[in-house]
């Protein structure tokens, strides 16, 4: 029994899960309204049958009650005419009919109460159906809104990991890389320009000295920059002795001849 109970429980659980997944709120609500309307039709038919039965019972009761009154009047008439036996017979008929009328009255009271109960149930069911229709429309609107929101969230979720968003991210990284390279090139270009000017500025003294040497070789007179140590051999007038200048020029000529 333990194994069969477990298998039965597993089967019921699977069936319940399938039913839960298959339930569509809109379809279930529509079917519920249809079922309620079918119940309403059956209840109306039951009320109609009960009312018809009540009417027949009421007619039979009224008929027996009328016959009982008639036999009562006949018993009085027979007794007035001095026919006691006939009066007794009339009273016996009255008793029978009156007893039947009493039974019918009890049935009529029960049927009347039943009809009233069915009518109240009918009114209540009609009210519930009207309320259910209103609620059904609201629930359907809420279900549609929930489905639309779920689809939107699912779409947004897919966009977060889709190739399109991945492409945007890659292109953003690419643009940032290009911007970094452009900035680096700009900085390097500025550094090269500074280096070039620094080289020009550092080489100007050598170029000036070379120009002066060329002018001296050509016999021109170009002022020479004052070298360190020369201040010790300067005269009071600020010029070097002629012998030292001649010696320096002779050394330069020898160097040039050896080239």
PDB file of C-alpha atoms in Angstrom:
ATOM      1  CA  UNK A   1       0.000   0.000   0.000  1.00  0.00           C
ATOM      2  CA  UNK A   2       2.905   2.357   0.730  1.00  0.00           C
ATOM      3  CA  UNK A   3       4.264   2.063  -2.818  1.00  0.00           C
ATOM      4  CA  UNK A   4       0.836   2.515  -4.419  1.00  0.00           C
ATOM      5  CA  UNK A   5       0.130   5.521  -2.214  1.00  0.00           C
ATOM      6  CA  UNK A   6       3.401   7.108  -3.252  1.00  0.00           C
ATOM      7  CA  UNK A   7       2.746   6.425  -6.945  1.00  0.00           C
ATOM      8  CA  UNK A   8      -0.774   7.775  -6.628  1.00  0.00           C
ATOM      9  CA  UNK A   9       0.550  10.908  -4.937  1.00  0.00           C
ATOM     10  CA  UNK A  10       3.154  11.411  -7.684  1.00  0.00           C
ATOM     11  CA  UNK A  11       0.515  11.011 -10.404  1.00  0.00           C
ATOM     12  CA  UNK A  12      -1.836  13.478  -8.709  1.00  0.00           C
ATOM     13  CA  UNK A  13       1.006  15.961  -8.220  1.00  0.00           C
ATOM     14  CA  UNK A  14       1.957  15.763 -11.898  1.00  0.00           C
ATOM     15  CA  UNK A  15      -1.650  16.140 -12.989  1.00  0.00           C
ATOM     16  CA  UNK A  16      -2.150  19.135 -10.714  1.00  0.00           C
ATOM     17  CA  UNK A  17       1.010  20.722 -12.074  1.00  0.00           C
ATOM     18  CA  UNK A  18      -0.156  20.176 -15.645  1.00  0.00           C
ATOM     19  CA  UNK A  19      -3.563  21.631 -14.847  1.00  0.00           C
ATOM     20  CA  UNK A  20      -2.003  24.667 -13.148  1.00  0.00           C
ATOM     21  CA  UNK A  21       0.215  25.339 -16.147  1.00  0.00           C
ATOM     22  CA  UNK A  22      -2.654  24.849 -18.593  1.00  0.00           C
ATOM     23  CA  UNK A  23      -4.981  27.224 -16.756  1.00  0.00           C
ATOM     24  CA  UNK A  24      -5.490  30.441 -18.660  1.00  0.00           C
ATOM     25  CA  UNK A  25      -7.195  33.045 -16.437  1.00  0.00           C
ATOM     26  CA  UNK A  26      -9.238  34.511 -19.282  1.00  0.00           C
ATOM     27  CA  UNK A  27     -10.484  31.135 -20.480  1.00  0.00           C
ATOM     28  CA  UNK A  28     -11.199  29.900 -16.957  1.00  0.00           C
ATOM     29  CA  UNK A  29     -13.182  33.051 -16.168  1.00  0.00           C
ATOM     30  CA  UNK A  30     -15.189  32.727 -19.360  1.00  0.00           C
ATOM     31  CA  UNK A  31     -15.948  29.078 -18.596  1.00  0.00           C
ATOM     32  CA  UNK A  32     -16.904  29.943 -15.012  1.00  0.00           C
ATOM     33  CA  UNK A  33     -19.439  32.493 -16.284  1.00  0.00           C
ATOM     34  CA  UNK A  34     -20.825  29.909 -18.722  1.00  0.00           C
ATOM     35  CA  UNK A  35     -21.169  27.353 -15.900  1.00  0.00           C
ATOM     36  CA  UNK A  36     -22.929  29.899 -13.687  1.00  0.00           C
ATOM     37  CA  UNK A  37     -25.334  30.801 -16.472  1.00  0.00           C
ATOM     38  CA  UNK A  38     -26.113  27.129 -16.999  1.00  0.00           C
ATOM     39  CA  UNK A  39     -26.809  26.820 -13.272  1.00  0.00           C
ATOM     40  CA  UNK A  40     -29.049  29.856 -13.554  1.00  0.00           C
ATOM     41  CA  UNK A  41     -31.040  28.246 -16.352  1.00  0.00           C
ATOM     42  CA  UNK A  42     -31.471  25.047 -14.327  1.00  0.00           C
ATOM     43  CA  UNK A  43     -32.488  27.029 -11.241  1.00  0.00           C
ATOM     44  CA  UNK A  44     -35.050  28.975 -13.231  1.00  0.00           C
ATOM     45  CA  UNK A  45     -36.492  25.722 -14.537  1.00  0.00           C
ATOM     46  CA  UNK A  46     -36.610  24.356 -10.980  1.00  0.00           C
ATOM     47  CA  UNK A  47     -38.402  27.487  -9.778  1.00  0.00           C
ATOM     48  CA  UNK A  48     -40.867  27.214 -12.640  1.00  0.00           C
ATOM     49  CA  UNK A  49     -41.601  23.557 -11.812  1.00  0.00           C
ATOM     50  CA  UNK A  50     -42.008  24.350  -8.116  1.00  0.00           C
ATOM     51  CA  UNK A  51     -44.403  27.199  -8.874  1.00  0.00           C
ATOM     52  CA  UNK A  52     -46.427  24.949 -11.168  1.00  0.00           C
ATOM     53  CA  UNK A  53     -46.620  22.265  -8.452  1.00  0.00           C
ATOM     54  CA  UNK A  54     -47.615  24.884  -5.913  1.00  0.00           C
ATOM     55  CA  UNK A  55     -50.401  26.095  -8.176  1.00  0.00           C
ATOM     56  CA  UNK A  56     -51.764  22.584  -8.663  1.00  0.00           C
ATOM     57  CA  UNK A  57     -51.642  21.860  -4.938  1.00  0.00           C
ATOM     58  CA  UNK A  58     -53.354  25.164  -4.253  1.00  0.00           C
ATOM     59  CA  UNK A  59     -56.087  24.347  -6.743  1.00  0.00           C
ATOM     60  CA  UNK A  60     -56.632  20.901  -5.169  1.00  0.00           C
ATOM     61  CA  UNK A  61     -56.695  22.428  -1.703  1.00  0.00           C
ATOM     62  CA  UNK A  62     -59.205  25.057  -2.733  1.00  0.00           C
ATOM     63  CA  UNK A  63     -61.353  22.371  -4.411  1.00  0.00           C
ATOM     64  CA  UNK A  64     -61.361  20.123  -1.319  1.00  0.00           C
ATOM     65  CA  UNK A  65     -62.001  23.076   0.928  1.00  0.00           C
ATOM     66  CA  UNK A  66     -64.941  24.072  -1.249  1.00  0.00           C
ATOM     67  CA  UNK A  67     -66.315  20.512  -1.211  1.00  0.00           C
ATOM     68  CA  UNK A  68     -65.973  20.391   2.560  1.00  0.00           C
ATOM     69  CA  UNK A  69     -68.054  23.548   2.803  1.00  0.00           C
ATOM     70  CA  UNK A  70     -70.617  22.101   0.398  1.00  0.00           C
ATOM     71  CA  UNK A  71     -71.033  18.888   2.461  1.00  0.00           C
ATOM     72  CA  UNK A  72     -71.328  21.011   5.555  1.00  0.00           C
ATOM     73  CA  UNK A  73     -74.209  22.915   3.998  1.00  0.00           C
ATOM     74  CA  UNK A  74     -75.843  19.682   2.793  1.00  0.00           C
ATOM     75  CA  UNK A  75     -75.600  18.150   6.287  1.00  0.00           C
ATOM     76  CA  UNK A  76     -77.344  21.202   7.688  1.00  0.00           C
ATOM     77  CA  UNK A  77     -80.060  20.983   5.016  1.00  0.00           C
ATOM     78  CA  UNK A  78     -80.678  17.263   5.629  1.00  0.00           C
ATOM     79  CA  UNK A  79     -80.854  17.838   9.350  1.00  0.00           C
ATOM     80  CA  UNK A  80     -83.329  20.686   8.839  1.00  0.00           C
ATOM     81  CA  UNK A  81     -85.500  18.350   6.736  1.00  0.00           C
ATOM     82  CA  UNK A  82     -85.421  15.780   9.497  1.00  0.00           C
ATOM     83  CA  UNK A  83     -83.253  13.276   7.618  1.00  0.00           C
ATOM     84  CA  UNK A  84     -80.632  12.533  10.260  1.00  0.00           C
ATOM     85  CA  UNK A  85     -79.095   9.626   8.318  1.00  0.00           C
ATOM     86  CA  UNK A  86     -78.556  11.780   5.250  1.00  0.00           C
ATOM     87  CA  UNK A  87     -77.086  14.509   7.433  1.00  0.00           C
ATOM     88  CA  UNK A  88     -74.686  11.981   8.991  1.00  0.00           C
ATOM     89  CA  UNK A  89     -73.643  10.806   5.499  1.00  0.00           C
ATOM     90  CA  UNK A  90     -73.005  14.400   4.432  1.00  0.00           C
ATOM     91  CA  UNK A  91     -70.871  15.019   7.492  1.00  0.00           C
ATOM     92  CA  UNK A  92     -68.896  11.820   6.743  1.00  0.00           C
ATOM     93  CA  UNK A  93     -68.151  13.103   3.229  1.00  0.00           C
ATOM     94  CA  UNK A  94     -67.209  16.503   4.653  1.00  0.00           C
ATOM     95  CA  UNK A  95     -64.764  14.845   7.065  1.00  0.00           C
ATOM     96  CA  UNK A  96     -63.034  12.940   4.285  1.00  0.00           C
ATOM     97  CA  UNK A  97     -62.743  15.985   2.052  1.00  0.00           C
ATOM     98  CA  UNK A  98     -61.629  18.174   4.957  1.00  0.00           C
ATOM     99  CA  UNK A  99     -58.893  15.729   5.892  1.00  0.00           C
ATOM    100  CA  UNK A 100     -57.679  15.758   2.292  1.00  0.00           C
ATOM    101  CA  UNK A 101     -57.779  19.570   2.325  1.00  0.00           C
ATOM    102  CA  UNK A 102     -55.713  19.554   5.522  1.00  0.00           C
ATOM    103  CA  UNK A 103     -53.066  17.335   3.931  1.00  0.00           C
ATOM    104  CA  UNK A 104     -53.032  19.532   0.832  1.00  0.00           C
ATOM    105  CA  UNK A 105     -52.697  22.628   3.010  1.00  0.00           C
ATOM    106  CA  UNK A 106     -49.559  21.201   4.599  1.00  0.00           C
ATOM    107  CA  UNK A 107     -48.105  20.384   1.190  1.00  0.00           C
ATOM    108  CA  UNK A 108     -49.059  23.819  -0.067  1.00  0.00           C
ATOM    109  CA  UNK A 109     -47.262  25.505   2.819  1.00  0.00           C
ATOM    110  CA  UNK A 110     -44.115  23.463   2.169  1.00  0.00           C
ATOM    111  CA  UNK A 111     -44.218  24.165  -1.536  1.00  0.00           C
ATOM    112  CA  UNK A 112     -44.775  27.858  -0.943  1.00  0.00           C
ATOM    113  CA  UNK A 113     -41.723  27.997   1.334  1.00  0.00           C
ATOM    114  CA  UNK A 114     -39.684  26.038  -1.214  1.00  0.00           C
ATOM    115  CA  UNK A 115     -40.718  28.379  -3.999  1.00  0.00           C
ATOM    116  CA  UNK A 116     -39.722  31.387  -1.907  1.00  0.00           C
ATOM    117  CA  UNK A 117     -36.324  29.822  -1.160  1.00  0.00           C
ATOM    118  CA  UNK A 118     -35.745  29.027  -4.819  1.00  0.00           C
ATOM    119  CA  UNK A 119     -36.695  32.568  -5.791  1.00  0.00           C
ATOM    120  CA  UNK A 120     -34.221  34.011  -3.288  1.00  0.00           C
ATOM    121  CA  UNK A 121     -31.518  31.669  -4.592  1.00  0.00           C
ATOM    122  CA  UNK A 122     -32.381  32.676  -8.114  1.00  0.00           C
ATOM    123  CA  UNK A 123     -32.057  36.373  -7.304  1.00  0.00           C
ATOM    124  CA  UNK A 124     -28.795  35.744  -5.462  1.00  0.00           C
ATOM    125  CA  UNK A 125     -27.382  33.739  -8.374  1.00  0.00           C
ATOM    126  CA  UNK A 126     -28.365  36.448 -10.850  1.00  0.00           C
ATOM    127  CA  UNK A 127     -26.606  39.012  -8.645  1.00  0.00           C
ATOM    128  CA  UNK A 128     -23.520  36.815  -8.395  1.00  0.00           C
ATOM    129  CA  UNK A 129     -23.431  36.351 -12.148  1.00  0.00           C
ATOM    130  CA  UNK A 130     -23.689  40.106 -12.691  1.00  0.00           C
ATOM    131  CA  UNK A 131     -20.924  40.690 -10.161  1.00  0.00           C
ATOM    132  CA  UNK A 132     -18.837  37.898 -11.690  1.00  0.00           C
ATOM    133  CA  UNK A 133     -19.148  39.438 -15.154  1.00  0.00           C
ATOM    134  CA  UNK A 134     -17.909  42.769 -13.828  1.00  0.00           C
ATOM    135  CA  UNK A 135     -15.083  41.099 -11.928  1.00  0.00           C
ATOM    136  CA  UNK A 136     -14.285  38.956 -14.954  1.00  0.00           C
ATOM    137  CA  UNK A 137     -13.713  42.062 -17.083  1.00  0.00           C
ATOM    138  CA  UNK A 138     -11.446  43.569 -14.415  1.00  0.00           C
ATOM    139  CA  UNK A 139      -9.517  40.330 -13.953  1.00  0.00           C
ATOM    140  CA  UNK A 140      -9.124  39.912 -17.703  1.00  0.00           C
ATOM    141  CA  UNK A 141      -7.766  43.462 -17.933  1.00  0.00           C
ATOM    142  CA  UNK A 142      -5.363  42.782 -15.060  1.00  0.00           C
ATOM    143  CA  UNK A 143      -4.292  39.484 -16.630  1.00  0.00           C
ATOM    144  CA  UNK A 144      -3.677  41.182 -19.979  1.00  0.00           C
ATOM    145  CA  UNK A 145      -1.670  43.923 -18.271  1.00  0.00           C
ATOM    146  CA  UNK A 146       0.353  41.353 -16.336  1.00  0.00           C
ATOM    147  CA  UNK A 147       1.069  39.360 -19.512  1.00  0.00           C
ATOM    148  CA  UNK A 148       2.128  42.510 -21.370  1.00  0.00           C
ATOM    149  CA  UNK A 149       4.417  43.529 -18.504  1.00  0.00           C
ATOM    150  CA  UNK A 150       5.880  40.018 -18.359  1.00  0.00           C
ATOM    151  CA  UNK A 151       6.576  40.085 -22.091  1.00  0.00           C
ATOM    152  CA  UNK A 152       8.160  43.527 -21.764  1.00  0.00           C
ATOM    153  CA  UNK A 153      10.416  42.417 -18.921  1.00  0.00           C
ATOM    154  CA  UNK A 154      11.339  39.276 -20.854  1.00  0.00           C
ATOM    155  CA  UNK A 155      12.198  41.379 -23.905  1.00  0.00           C
ATOM    156  CA  UNK A 156      14.293  43.761 -21.820  1.00  0.00           C
ATOM    157  CA  UNK A 157      16.024  40.783 -20.244  1.00  0.00           C
ATOM    158  CA  UNK A 158      16.892  39.373 -23.641  1.00  0.00           C
ATOM    159  CA  UNK A 159      18.168  42.750 -24.797  1.00  0.00           C
ATOM    160  CA  UNK A 160      20.596  42.834 -21.884  1.00  0.00           C
ATOM    161  CA  UNK A 161      22.458  39.797 -23.182  1.00  0.00           C
ATOM    162  CA  UNK A 162      21.714  40.013 -26.891  1.00  0.00           C
ATOM    163  CA  UNK A 163      24.318  40.366 -29.588  1.00  0.00           C
ATOM    164  CA  UNK A 164      23.006  43.831 -30.445  1.00  0.00           C
ATOM    165  CA  UNK A 165      23.776  45.152 -26.985  1.00  0.00           C
ATOM    166  CA  UNK A 166      27.088  43.306 -27.076  1.00  0.00           C
ATOM    167  CA  UNK A 167      27.905  45.101 -30.347  1.00  0.00           C
ATOM    168  CA  UNK A 168      27.135  48.456 -28.761  1.00  0.00           C
ATOM    169  CA  UNK A 169      29.448  47.660 -25.870  1.00  0.00           C
ATOM    170  CA  UNK A 170      32.236  46.554 -28.207  1.00  0.00           C
ATOM    171  CA  UNK A 171      31.880  49.692 -30.336  1.00  0.00           C
ATOM    172  CA  UNK A 172      31.959  51.831 -27.203  1.00  0.00           C
ATOM    173  CA  UNK A 173      35.232  50.189 -26.183  1.00  0.00           C
ATOM    174  CA  UNK A 174      36.542  50.723 -29.732  1.00  0.00           C
ATOM    175  CA  UNK A 175      35.688  54.429 -29.674  1.00  0.00           C
ATOM    176  CA  UNK A 176      37.351  54.811 -26.287  1.00  0.00           C
ATOM    177  CA  UNK A 177      40.467  53.085 -27.665  1.00  0.00           C
ATOM    178  CA  UNK A 178      40.531  55.415 -30.688  1.00  0.00           C
ATOM    179  CA  UNK A 179      40.167  58.442 -28.431  1.00  0.00           C
ATOM    180  CA  UNK A 180      43.044  57.224 -26.255  1.00  0.00           C
ATOM    181  CA  UNK A 181      45.254  56.676 -29.307  1.00  0.00           C
ATOM    182  CA  UNK A 182      44.383  60.118 -30.648  1.00  0.00           C
ATOM    183  CA  UNK A 183      45.250  61.720 -27.322  1.00  0.00           C
ATOM    184  CA  UNK A 184      48.530  59.813 -27.155  1.00  0.00           C
ATOM    185  CA  UNK A 185      49.443  60.851 -30.707  1.00  0.00           C
ATOM    186  CA  UNK A 186      48.685  64.473 -29.852  1.00  0.00           C
ATOM    187  CA  UNK A 187      50.888  64.353 -26.779  1.00  0.00           C
ATOM    188  CA  UNK A 188      53.711  62.597 -28.645  1.00  0.00           C
ATOM    189  CA  UNK A 189      53.496  65.120 -31.497  1.00  0.00           C
ATOM    190  CA  UNK A 190      53.797  67.984 -29.048  1.00  0.00           C
ATOM    191  CA  UNK A 191      56.790  66.315 -27.380  1.00  0.00           C
ATOM    192  CA  UNK A 192      58.570  65.847 -30.729  1.00  0.00           C
ATOM    193  CA  UNK A 193      58.031  69.509 -31.578  1.00  0.00           C
ATOM    194  CA  UNK A 194      59.469  70.581 -28.236  1.00  0.00           C
ATOM    195  CA  UNK A 195      62.479  68.301 -28.760  1.00  0.00           C
ATOM    196  CA  UNK A 196      63.108  69.775 -32.210  1.00  0.00           C
ATOM    197  CA  UNK A 197      63.080  73.319 -30.890  1.00  0.00           C
ATOM    198  CA  UNK A 198      65.312  72.310 -27.990  1.00  0.00           C
ATOM    199  CA  UNK A 199      67.790  70.791 -30.463  1.00  0.00           C
ATOM    200  CA  UNK A 200      67.771  73.973 -32.534  1.00  0.00           C
ATOM    201  CA  UNK A 201      68.313  76.106 -29.478  1.00  0.00           C
ATOM    202  CA  UNK A 202      71.149  73.911 -28.152  1.00  0.00           C
ATOM    203  CA  UNK A 203      72.905  73.851 -31.519  1.00  0.00           C
ATOM    204  CA  UNK A 204      72.871  77.629 -32.111  1.00  0.00           C
ATOM    205  CA  UNK A 205      76.127  78.276 -30.179  1.00  0.00           C
ATOM    206  CA  UNK A 206      78.049  75.675 -32.192  1.00  0.00           C
ATOM    207  CA  UNK A 207      76.691  77.096 -35.456  1.00  0.00           C
ATOM    208  CA  UNK A 208      77.727  80.621 -34.423  1.00  0.00           C
ATOM    209  CA  UNK A 209      81.254  79.466 -33.564  1.00  0.00           C
ATOM    210  CA  UNK A 210      81.506  77.566 -36.848  1.00  0.00           C
ATOM    211  CA  UNK A 211      80.427  80.684 -38.757  1.00  0.00           C
ATOM    212  CA  UNK A 212      83.061  82.730 -36.949  1.00  0.00           C
ATOM    213  CA  UNK A 213      85.769  80.225 -37.825  1.00  0.00           C
ATOM    214  CA  UNK A 214      84.757  80.297 -41.494  1.00  0.00           C
ATOM    215  CA  UNK A 215      84.908  84.079 -41.455  1.00  0.00           C
ATOM    216  CA  UNK A 216      88.379  84.044 -39.902  1.00  0.00           C
ATOM    217  CA  UNK A 217      89.629  81.619 -42.529  1.00  0.00           C
ATOM    218  CA  UNK A 218      88.225  83.844 -45.242  1.00  0.00           C
ATOM    219  CA  UNK A 219      90.054  86.793 -43.685  1.00  0.00           C
ATOM    220  CA  UNK A 220      86.942  88.403 -42.229  1.00  0.00           C
ATOM    221  CA  UNK A 221      86.701  89.960 -38.827  1.00  0.00           C
ATOM    222  CA  UNK A 222      84.000  88.350 -36.726  1.00  0.00           C
ATOM    223  CA  UNK A 223      83.860  88.794 -33.006  1.00  0.00           C
ATOM    224  CA  UNK A 224      84.699  85.645 -31.045  1.00  0.00           C
ATOM    225  CA  UNK A 225      82.919  84.543 -27.907  1.00  0.00           C
ATOM    226  CA  UNK A 226      84.953  84.922 -24.815  1.00  0.00           C
ATOM    227  CA  UNK A 227      86.237  81.546 -23.561  1.00  0.00           C
ATOM    228  CA  UNK A 228      86.854  80.574 -20.002  1.00  0.00           C
ATOM    229  CA  UNK A 229      90.346  81.423 -18.788  1.00  0.00           C
ATOM    230  CA  UNK A 230      90.773  84.174 -21.320  1.00  0.00           C
ATOM    231  CA  UNK A 231      90.088  86.840 -18.732  1.00  0.00           C
ATOM    232  CA  UNK A 232      93.490  86.142 -17.151  1.00  0.00           C
ATOM    233  CA  UNK A 233      95.340  87.150 -20.412  1.00  0.00           C
ATOM    234  CA  UNK A 234      93.214  90.197 -21.154  1.00  0.00           C
ATOM    235  CA  UNK A 235      94.896  93.570 -21.129  1.00  0.00           C
ATOM    236  CA  UNK A 236      93.417  96.594 -19.520  1.00  0.00           C
ATOM    237  CA  UNK A 237      91.847  97.545 -22.816  1.00  0.00           C
ATOM    238  CA  UNK A 238      89.875  94.218 -22.864  1.00  0.00           C
ATOM    239  CA  UNK A 239      91.711  92.590 -25.891  1.00  0.00           C
ATOM    240  CA  UNK A 240      93.973  89.477 -25.917  1.00  0.00           C
ATOM    241  CA  UNK A 241      97.688  89.793 -26.856  1.00  0.00           C
ATOM    242  CA  UNK A 242      98.374  89.501 -30.562  1.00  0.00           C
ATOM    243  CA  UNK A 243     100.836  86.626 -30.190  1.00  0.00           C
ATOM    244  CA  UNK A 244      98.295  84.373 -28.579  1.00  0.00           C
ATOM    245  CA  UNK A 245      95.751  85.041 -31.339  1.00  0.00           C
ATOM    246  CA  UNK A 246      98.300  84.296 -34.008  1.00  0.00           C
ATOM    247  CA  UNK A 247      99.283  81.062 -32.313  1.00  0.00           C
ATOM    248  CA  UNK A 248      95.664  79.939 -32.077  1.00  0.00           C
ATOM    249  CA  UNK A 249      95.024  80.723 -35.740  1.00  0.00           C
ATOM    250  CA  UNK A 250      98.156  78.803 -36.746  1.00  0.00           C
ATOM    251  CA  UNK A 251      96.955  75.763 -34.815  1.00  0.00           C
ATOM    252  CA  UNK A 252      93.541  75.934 -36.468  1.00  0.00           C
ATOM    253  CA  UNK A 253      95.146  76.112 -39.937  1.00  0.00           C
ATOM    254  CA  UNK A 254      97.223  73.033 -39.203  1.00  0.00           C
ATOM    255  CA  UNK A 255      94.160  71.160 -38.057  1.00  0.00           C
ATOM    256  CA  UNK A 256      92.339  72.120 -41.237  1.00  0.00           C
ATOM    257  CA  UNK A 257      95.289  71.035 -43.411  1.00  0.00           C
ATOM    258  CA  UNK A 258      95.335  67.641 -41.734  1.00  0.00           C
ATOM    259  CA  UNK A 259      91.652  67.039 -42.520  1.00  0.00           C
TER     260      UNK A 259
END
